[in-house]
Short mmCIF file of C-alpha atoms in Angstrom, two decimals:
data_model
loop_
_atom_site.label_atom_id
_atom_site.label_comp_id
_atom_site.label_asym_id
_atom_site.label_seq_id
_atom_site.Cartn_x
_atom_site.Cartn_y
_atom_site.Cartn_z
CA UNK A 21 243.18 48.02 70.51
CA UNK A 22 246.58 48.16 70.25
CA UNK A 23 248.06 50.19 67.20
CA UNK A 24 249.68 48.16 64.95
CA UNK A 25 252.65 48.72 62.31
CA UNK A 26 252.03 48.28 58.63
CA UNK A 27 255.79 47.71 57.16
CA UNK A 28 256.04 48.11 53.51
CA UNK A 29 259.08 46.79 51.61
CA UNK A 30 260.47 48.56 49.06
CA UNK A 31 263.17 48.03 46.32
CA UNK A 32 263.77 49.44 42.75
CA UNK A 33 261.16 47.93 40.12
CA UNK A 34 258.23 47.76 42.80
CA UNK A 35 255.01 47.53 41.25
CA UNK A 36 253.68 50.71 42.41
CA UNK A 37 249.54 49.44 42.34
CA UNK A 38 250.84 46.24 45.04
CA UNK A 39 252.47 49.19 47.34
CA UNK A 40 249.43 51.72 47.19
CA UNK A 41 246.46 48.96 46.92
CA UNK A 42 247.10 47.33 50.45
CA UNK A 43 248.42 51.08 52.08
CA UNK A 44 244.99 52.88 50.55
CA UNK A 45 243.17 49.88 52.38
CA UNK A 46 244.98 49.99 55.82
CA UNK A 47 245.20 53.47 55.53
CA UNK A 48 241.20 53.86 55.15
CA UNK A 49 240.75 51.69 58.43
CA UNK A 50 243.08 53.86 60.34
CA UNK A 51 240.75 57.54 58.97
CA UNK A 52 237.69 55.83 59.68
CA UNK A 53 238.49 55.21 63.68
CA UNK A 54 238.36 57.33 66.24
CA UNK A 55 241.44 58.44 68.60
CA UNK A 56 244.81 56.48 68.13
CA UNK A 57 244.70 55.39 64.72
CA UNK A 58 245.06 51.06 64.93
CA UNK A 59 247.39 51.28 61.81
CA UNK A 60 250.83 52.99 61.55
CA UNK A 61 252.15 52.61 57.74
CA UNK A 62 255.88 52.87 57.32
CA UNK A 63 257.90 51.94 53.97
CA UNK A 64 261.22 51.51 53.83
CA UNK A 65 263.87 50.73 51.62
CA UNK A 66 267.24 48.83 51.64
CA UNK A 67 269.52 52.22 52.25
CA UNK A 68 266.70 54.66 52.88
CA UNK A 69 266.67 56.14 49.01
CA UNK A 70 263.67 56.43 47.00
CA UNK A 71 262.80 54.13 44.51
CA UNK A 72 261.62 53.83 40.94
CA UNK A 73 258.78 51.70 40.12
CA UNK A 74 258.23 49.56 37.36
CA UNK A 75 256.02 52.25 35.68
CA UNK A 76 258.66 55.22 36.18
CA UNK A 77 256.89 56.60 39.23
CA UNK A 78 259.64 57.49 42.82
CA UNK A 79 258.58 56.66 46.23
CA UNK A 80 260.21 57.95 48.86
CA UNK A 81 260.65 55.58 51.80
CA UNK A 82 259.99 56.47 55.44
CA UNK A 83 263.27 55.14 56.44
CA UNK A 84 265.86 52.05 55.56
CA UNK A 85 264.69 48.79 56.88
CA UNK A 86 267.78 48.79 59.09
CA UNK A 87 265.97 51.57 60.85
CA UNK A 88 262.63 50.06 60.38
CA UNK A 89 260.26 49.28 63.40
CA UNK A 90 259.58 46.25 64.09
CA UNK A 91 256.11 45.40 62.37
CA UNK A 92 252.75 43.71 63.33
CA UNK A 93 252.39 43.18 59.44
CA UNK A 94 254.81 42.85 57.07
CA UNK A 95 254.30 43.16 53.67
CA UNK A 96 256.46 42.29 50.33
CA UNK A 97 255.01 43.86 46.85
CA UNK A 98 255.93 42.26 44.10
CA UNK A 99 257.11 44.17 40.40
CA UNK A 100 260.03 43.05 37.76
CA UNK A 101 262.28 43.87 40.59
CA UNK A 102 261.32 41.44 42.57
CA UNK A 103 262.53 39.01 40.19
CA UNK A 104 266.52 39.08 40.61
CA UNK A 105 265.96 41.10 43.84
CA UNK A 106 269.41 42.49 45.26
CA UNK A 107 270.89 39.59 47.60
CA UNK A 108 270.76 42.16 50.41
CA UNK A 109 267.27 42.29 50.51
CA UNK A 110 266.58 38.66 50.30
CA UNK A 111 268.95 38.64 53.48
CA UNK A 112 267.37 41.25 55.33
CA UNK A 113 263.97 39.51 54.75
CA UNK A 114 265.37 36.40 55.82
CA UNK A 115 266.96 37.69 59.47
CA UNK A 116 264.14 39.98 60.09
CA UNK A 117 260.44 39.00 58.50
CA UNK A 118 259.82 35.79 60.74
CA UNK A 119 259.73 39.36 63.54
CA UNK A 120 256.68 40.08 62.20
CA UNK A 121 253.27 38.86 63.78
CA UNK A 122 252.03 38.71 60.24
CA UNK A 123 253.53 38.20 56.47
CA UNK A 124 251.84 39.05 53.46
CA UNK A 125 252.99 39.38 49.93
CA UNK A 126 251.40 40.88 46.99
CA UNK A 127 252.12 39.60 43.32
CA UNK A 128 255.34 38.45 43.16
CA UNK A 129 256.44 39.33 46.35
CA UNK A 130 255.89 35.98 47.22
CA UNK A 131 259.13 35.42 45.13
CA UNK A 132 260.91 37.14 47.25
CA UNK A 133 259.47 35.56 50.67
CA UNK A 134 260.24 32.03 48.72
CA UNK A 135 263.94 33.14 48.03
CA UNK A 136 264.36 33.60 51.88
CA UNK A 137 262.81 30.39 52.56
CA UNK A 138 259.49 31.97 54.59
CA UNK A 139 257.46 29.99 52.01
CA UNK A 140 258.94 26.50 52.76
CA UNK A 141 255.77 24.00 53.37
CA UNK A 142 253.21 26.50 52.99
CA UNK A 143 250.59 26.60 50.11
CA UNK A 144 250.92 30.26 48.66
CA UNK A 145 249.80 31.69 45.73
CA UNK A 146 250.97 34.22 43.21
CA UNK A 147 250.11 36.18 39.80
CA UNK A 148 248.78 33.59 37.44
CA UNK A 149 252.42 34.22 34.98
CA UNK A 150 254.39 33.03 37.65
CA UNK A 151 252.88 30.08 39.57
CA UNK A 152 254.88 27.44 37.48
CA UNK A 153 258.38 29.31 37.61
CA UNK A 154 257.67 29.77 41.63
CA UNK A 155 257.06 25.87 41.83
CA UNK A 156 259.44 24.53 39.91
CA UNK A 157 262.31 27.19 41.38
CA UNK A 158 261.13 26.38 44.76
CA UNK A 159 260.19 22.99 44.98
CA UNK A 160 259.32 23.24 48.92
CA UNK A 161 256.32 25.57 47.96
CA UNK A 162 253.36 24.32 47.27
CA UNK A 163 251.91 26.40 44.83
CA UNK A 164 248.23 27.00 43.85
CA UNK A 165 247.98 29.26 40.77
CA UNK A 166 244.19 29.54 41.21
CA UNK A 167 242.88 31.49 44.14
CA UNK A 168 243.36 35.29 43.96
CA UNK A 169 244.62 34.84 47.91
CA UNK A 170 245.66 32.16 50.55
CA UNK A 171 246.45 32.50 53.96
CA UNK A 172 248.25 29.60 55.53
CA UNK A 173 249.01 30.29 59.48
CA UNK A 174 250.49 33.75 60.12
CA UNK A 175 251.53 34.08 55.85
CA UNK A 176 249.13 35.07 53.83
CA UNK A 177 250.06 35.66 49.91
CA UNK A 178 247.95 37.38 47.14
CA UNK A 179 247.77 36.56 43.36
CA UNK A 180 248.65 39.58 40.72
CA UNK A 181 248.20 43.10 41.47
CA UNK A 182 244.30 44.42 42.69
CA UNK A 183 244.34 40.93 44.36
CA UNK A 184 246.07 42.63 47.12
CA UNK A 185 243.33 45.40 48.13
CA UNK A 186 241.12 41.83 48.23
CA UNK A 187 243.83 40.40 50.35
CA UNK A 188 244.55 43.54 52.81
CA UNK A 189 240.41 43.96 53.09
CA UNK A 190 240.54 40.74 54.81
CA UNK A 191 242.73 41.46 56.67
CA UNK A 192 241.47 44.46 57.80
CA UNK A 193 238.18 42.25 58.47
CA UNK A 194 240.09 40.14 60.71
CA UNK A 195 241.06 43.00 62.63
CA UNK A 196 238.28 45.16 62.92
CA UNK A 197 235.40 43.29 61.93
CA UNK A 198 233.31 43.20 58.67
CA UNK A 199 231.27 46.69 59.06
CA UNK A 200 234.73 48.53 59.19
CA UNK A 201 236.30 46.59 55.95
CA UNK A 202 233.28 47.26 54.42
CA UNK A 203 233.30 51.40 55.13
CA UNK A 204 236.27 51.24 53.19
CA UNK A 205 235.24 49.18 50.47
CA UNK A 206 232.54 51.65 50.22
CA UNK A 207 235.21 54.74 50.67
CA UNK A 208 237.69 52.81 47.52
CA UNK A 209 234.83 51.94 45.88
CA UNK A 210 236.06 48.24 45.40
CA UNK A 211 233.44 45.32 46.31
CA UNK A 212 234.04 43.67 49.45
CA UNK A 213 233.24 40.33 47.99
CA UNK A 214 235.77 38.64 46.24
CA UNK A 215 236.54 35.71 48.50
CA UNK A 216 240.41 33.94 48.58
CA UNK A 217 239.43 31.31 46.75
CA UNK A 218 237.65 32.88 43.91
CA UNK A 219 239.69 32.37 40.59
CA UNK A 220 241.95 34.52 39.17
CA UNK A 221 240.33 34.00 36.13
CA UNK A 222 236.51 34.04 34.86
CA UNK A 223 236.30 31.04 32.42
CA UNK A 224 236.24 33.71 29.28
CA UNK A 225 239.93 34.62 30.49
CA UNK A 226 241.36 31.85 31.53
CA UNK A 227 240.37 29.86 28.55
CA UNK A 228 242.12 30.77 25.56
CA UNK A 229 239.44 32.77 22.32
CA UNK A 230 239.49 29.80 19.83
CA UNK A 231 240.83 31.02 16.07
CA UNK A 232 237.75 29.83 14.49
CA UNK A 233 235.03 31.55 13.98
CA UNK A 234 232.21 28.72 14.77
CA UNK A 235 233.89 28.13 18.50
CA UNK A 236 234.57 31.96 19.42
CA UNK A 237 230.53 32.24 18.36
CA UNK A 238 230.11 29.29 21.11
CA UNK A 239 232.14 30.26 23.64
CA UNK A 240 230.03 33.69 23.38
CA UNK A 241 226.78 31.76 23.06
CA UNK A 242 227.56 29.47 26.15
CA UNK A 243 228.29 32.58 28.44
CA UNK A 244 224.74 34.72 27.53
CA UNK A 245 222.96 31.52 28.10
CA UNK A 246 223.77 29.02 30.85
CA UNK A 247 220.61 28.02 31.03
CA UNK A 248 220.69 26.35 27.80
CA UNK A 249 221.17 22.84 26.95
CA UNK A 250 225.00 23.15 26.71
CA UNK A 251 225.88 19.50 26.58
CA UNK A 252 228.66 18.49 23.84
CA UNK A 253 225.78 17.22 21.45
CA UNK A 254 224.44 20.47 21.36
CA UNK A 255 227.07 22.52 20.99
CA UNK A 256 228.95 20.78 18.45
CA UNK A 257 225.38 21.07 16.27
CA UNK A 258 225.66 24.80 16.34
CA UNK A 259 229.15 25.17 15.69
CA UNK A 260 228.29 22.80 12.65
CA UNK A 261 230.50 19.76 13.73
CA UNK A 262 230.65 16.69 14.90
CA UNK A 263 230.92 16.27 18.69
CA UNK A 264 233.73 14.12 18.61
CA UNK A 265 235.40 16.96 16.25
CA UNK A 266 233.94 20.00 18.37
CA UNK A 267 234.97 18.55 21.48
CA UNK A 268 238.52 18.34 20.57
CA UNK A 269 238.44 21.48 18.32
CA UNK A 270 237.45 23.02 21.24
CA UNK A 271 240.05 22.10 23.77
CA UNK A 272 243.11 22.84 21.36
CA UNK A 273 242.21 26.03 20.82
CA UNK A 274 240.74 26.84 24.06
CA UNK A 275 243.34 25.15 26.64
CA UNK A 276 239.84 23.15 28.56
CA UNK A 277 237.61 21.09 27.80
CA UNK A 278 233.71 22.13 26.47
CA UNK A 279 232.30 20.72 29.99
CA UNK A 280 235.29 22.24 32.21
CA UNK A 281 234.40 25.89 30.11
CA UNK A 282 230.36 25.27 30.80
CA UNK A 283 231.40 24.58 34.75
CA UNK A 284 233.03 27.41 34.96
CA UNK A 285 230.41 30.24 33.27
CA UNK A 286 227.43 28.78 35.28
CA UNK A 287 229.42 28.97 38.61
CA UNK A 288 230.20 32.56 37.80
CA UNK A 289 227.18 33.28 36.65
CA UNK A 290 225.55 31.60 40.05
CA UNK A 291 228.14 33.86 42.25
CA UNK A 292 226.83 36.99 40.44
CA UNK A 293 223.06 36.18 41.15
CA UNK A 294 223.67 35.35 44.59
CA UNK A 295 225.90 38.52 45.19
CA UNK A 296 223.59 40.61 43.73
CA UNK A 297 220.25 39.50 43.38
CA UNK A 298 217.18 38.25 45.92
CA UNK A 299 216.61 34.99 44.29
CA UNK A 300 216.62 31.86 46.17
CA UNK A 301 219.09 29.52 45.40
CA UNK A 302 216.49 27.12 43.43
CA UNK A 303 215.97 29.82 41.58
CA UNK A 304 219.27 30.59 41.14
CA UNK A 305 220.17 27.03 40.25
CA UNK A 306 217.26 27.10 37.45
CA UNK A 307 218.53 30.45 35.88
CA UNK A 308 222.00 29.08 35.49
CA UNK A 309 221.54 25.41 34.13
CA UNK A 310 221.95 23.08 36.77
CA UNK A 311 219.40 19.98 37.41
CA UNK A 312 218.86 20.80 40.70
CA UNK A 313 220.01 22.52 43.80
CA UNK A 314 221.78 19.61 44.66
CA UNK A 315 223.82 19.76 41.63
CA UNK A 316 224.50 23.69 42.14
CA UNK A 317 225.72 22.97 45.63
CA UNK A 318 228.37 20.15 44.35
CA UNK A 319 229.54 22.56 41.77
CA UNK A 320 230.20 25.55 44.14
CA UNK A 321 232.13 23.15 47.04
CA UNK A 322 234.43 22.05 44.34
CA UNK A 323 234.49 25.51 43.09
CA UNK A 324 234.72 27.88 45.71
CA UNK A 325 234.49 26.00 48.84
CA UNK A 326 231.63 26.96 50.48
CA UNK A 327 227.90 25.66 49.46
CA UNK A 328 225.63 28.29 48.09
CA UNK A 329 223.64 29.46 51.04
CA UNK A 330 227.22 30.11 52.76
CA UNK A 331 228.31 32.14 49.76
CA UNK A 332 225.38 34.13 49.65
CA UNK A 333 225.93 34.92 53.55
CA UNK A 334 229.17 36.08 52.92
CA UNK A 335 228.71 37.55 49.85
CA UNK A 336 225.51 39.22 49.54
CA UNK A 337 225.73 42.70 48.37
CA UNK A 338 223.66 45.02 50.71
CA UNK A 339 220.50 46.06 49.71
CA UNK A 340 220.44 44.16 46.47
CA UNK A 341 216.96 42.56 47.86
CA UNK A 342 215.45 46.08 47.26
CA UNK A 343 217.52 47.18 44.61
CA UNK A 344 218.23 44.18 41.91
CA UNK A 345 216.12 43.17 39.07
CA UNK A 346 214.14 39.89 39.42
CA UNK A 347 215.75 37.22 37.82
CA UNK A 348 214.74 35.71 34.28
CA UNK A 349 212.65 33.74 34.35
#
């Protein structure tokens, strides 16, 4: 296989975790082979200098990007620089990135591929904080502010921070094949089954903690036990109000709806049972509330794309049919 260059970008204010995340992965794949390694990691700056990331920590570049090789991947980390990045940069991206075989961005690096126009008619993603400024400052964009990453053609983009060791893990799988992306997993001791279009948020973060007492205690309540009867009815009863009241208590302080919370805990709770358990998926389906199989499978399309059987092929952590409890039963 050919050996192919890994072209970091960097500029003052980097986020230091989007630079080191994807490098530690590519890096790994490159130790684990034998002979030539298939990944040659260069960074580079604007004028060669180091650079101060947004936590106070220097990197020193390999080179400026004017002296840069021309890369297989190239990848743009994102940080408070990359907001207001120097003109220069955006320029350099512009004339040079479409070079590359592959484009990536981590965090809000896709600001800066947007602000040379590489993101023009592609759906991207970004960190969660930024989605609507990225949409609305670059109409052209289509923005999805839910998957952790999306890969549209040769661009693939990555939501906030850890998202891009996810991100540059599939890539790696893409390269290499799944046994070697796993071996580094393994090596980083990160899982090597967060899929792209997993959430950036589990339900208990992306919904807001309600101020009152009663609906924190049911938010809690709903997330120990899907399997409950968790339909409006009965969860207005225990936070000691009426359902029309609880249901609209509940989505001002909350941000979604009682139903749209529920959907998203059992779904969760599914994935984690299916990634790390032996159960079938009826019995899945059973331990996390849902009618039927049928009804699990509708939930996890809309969801996460793929039905549950698929997911669990994907997914499945090794050995968990040995290892993992039964389920409850």
């Amino acid at each position: 296989m050919e050996q192919r260059t890994v072209l970091v970008v960097l500029f003052e204010g980097v986020q230091s975790l989007d630079v080191t995340g994807p490098v530690e992965v590519f890096a790994g794949a490159a130790a684990h082979r034998g002979g030539t390694p298939v990944y040659r990691i260069r960074t580079a700056s604007l004028d060669g200098a180091p650079v101060r990331t947004s936590s106070g920590l220097t990197l020193v570049p390999d080179s400026s990007l004017a002296d840069a090789p021309v890369p297989h991947t190239l990848i743009a980390p994102g940080g408070i620089g990359s907001r207001g990045a120097d003109p220069l940069l955006i320029d350099w991206l512009r004339t040079n990135a479409p070079r590359a075989r592959r484009l990536v961005s981590v965090c809000t690096g896709a600001i800066l591929l947007a602000e040379a126009g590489l993101l023009d008619g592609r759906r991207v993603t970004t960190h969660w904080a930024y989605c609507a400024k990225l949409a609305r400052d670059h109409p052209a964009v289509e923005v999805d502010p839910d998957p952790i990453f999306v890969r549209d053609g040769h661009v693939a983009t990555s939501a906030g921070v850890t998202a891009g060791i996810d991100l540059a893990l599939a890539l790696v799988e893409e390269d290499l094949g799944r046994d070697e992306a796993l071996t580094v997993a393994r090596h980083l001791v990160v899982f090597l089954r967060r899929p792209g279009n997993q959430a950036q948020f589990s339900a208990q973060l992306a919904a807001q903690t309600a101020r009152r007492e009663p609906l924190r205690e049911v938010q809690q309540w709903i997330t120990e036990h899907p399997a409950e009867d968790l339909c409006v009815e009965s969860l207005a009863a225990r936070a000691r109000l009426s359902p029309r009241h609880f249901a609209r208590a509940f989505q001002t302080e909350t941000g979604m709806t009682p139903g749209k919370y529920v959907e998203r805990v059992r779904v969760e709770h599914a994935r984690r049972l299916l990634e790390d358990t032996s159960g079938g998926v009826e019995e899945v389906s059973r331990a996390c509330g849902y009618g039927t199989p049928e009804a699990m499978r509708r939930a996890f399309v809309k969801t996460l794309g793929a039905a549950p059987a698929e997911y669990r092929r994907r997914f499945h952590a090794p050995f968990a049919a040995q290892s993992a409890p039964a389920l409850d039963r």
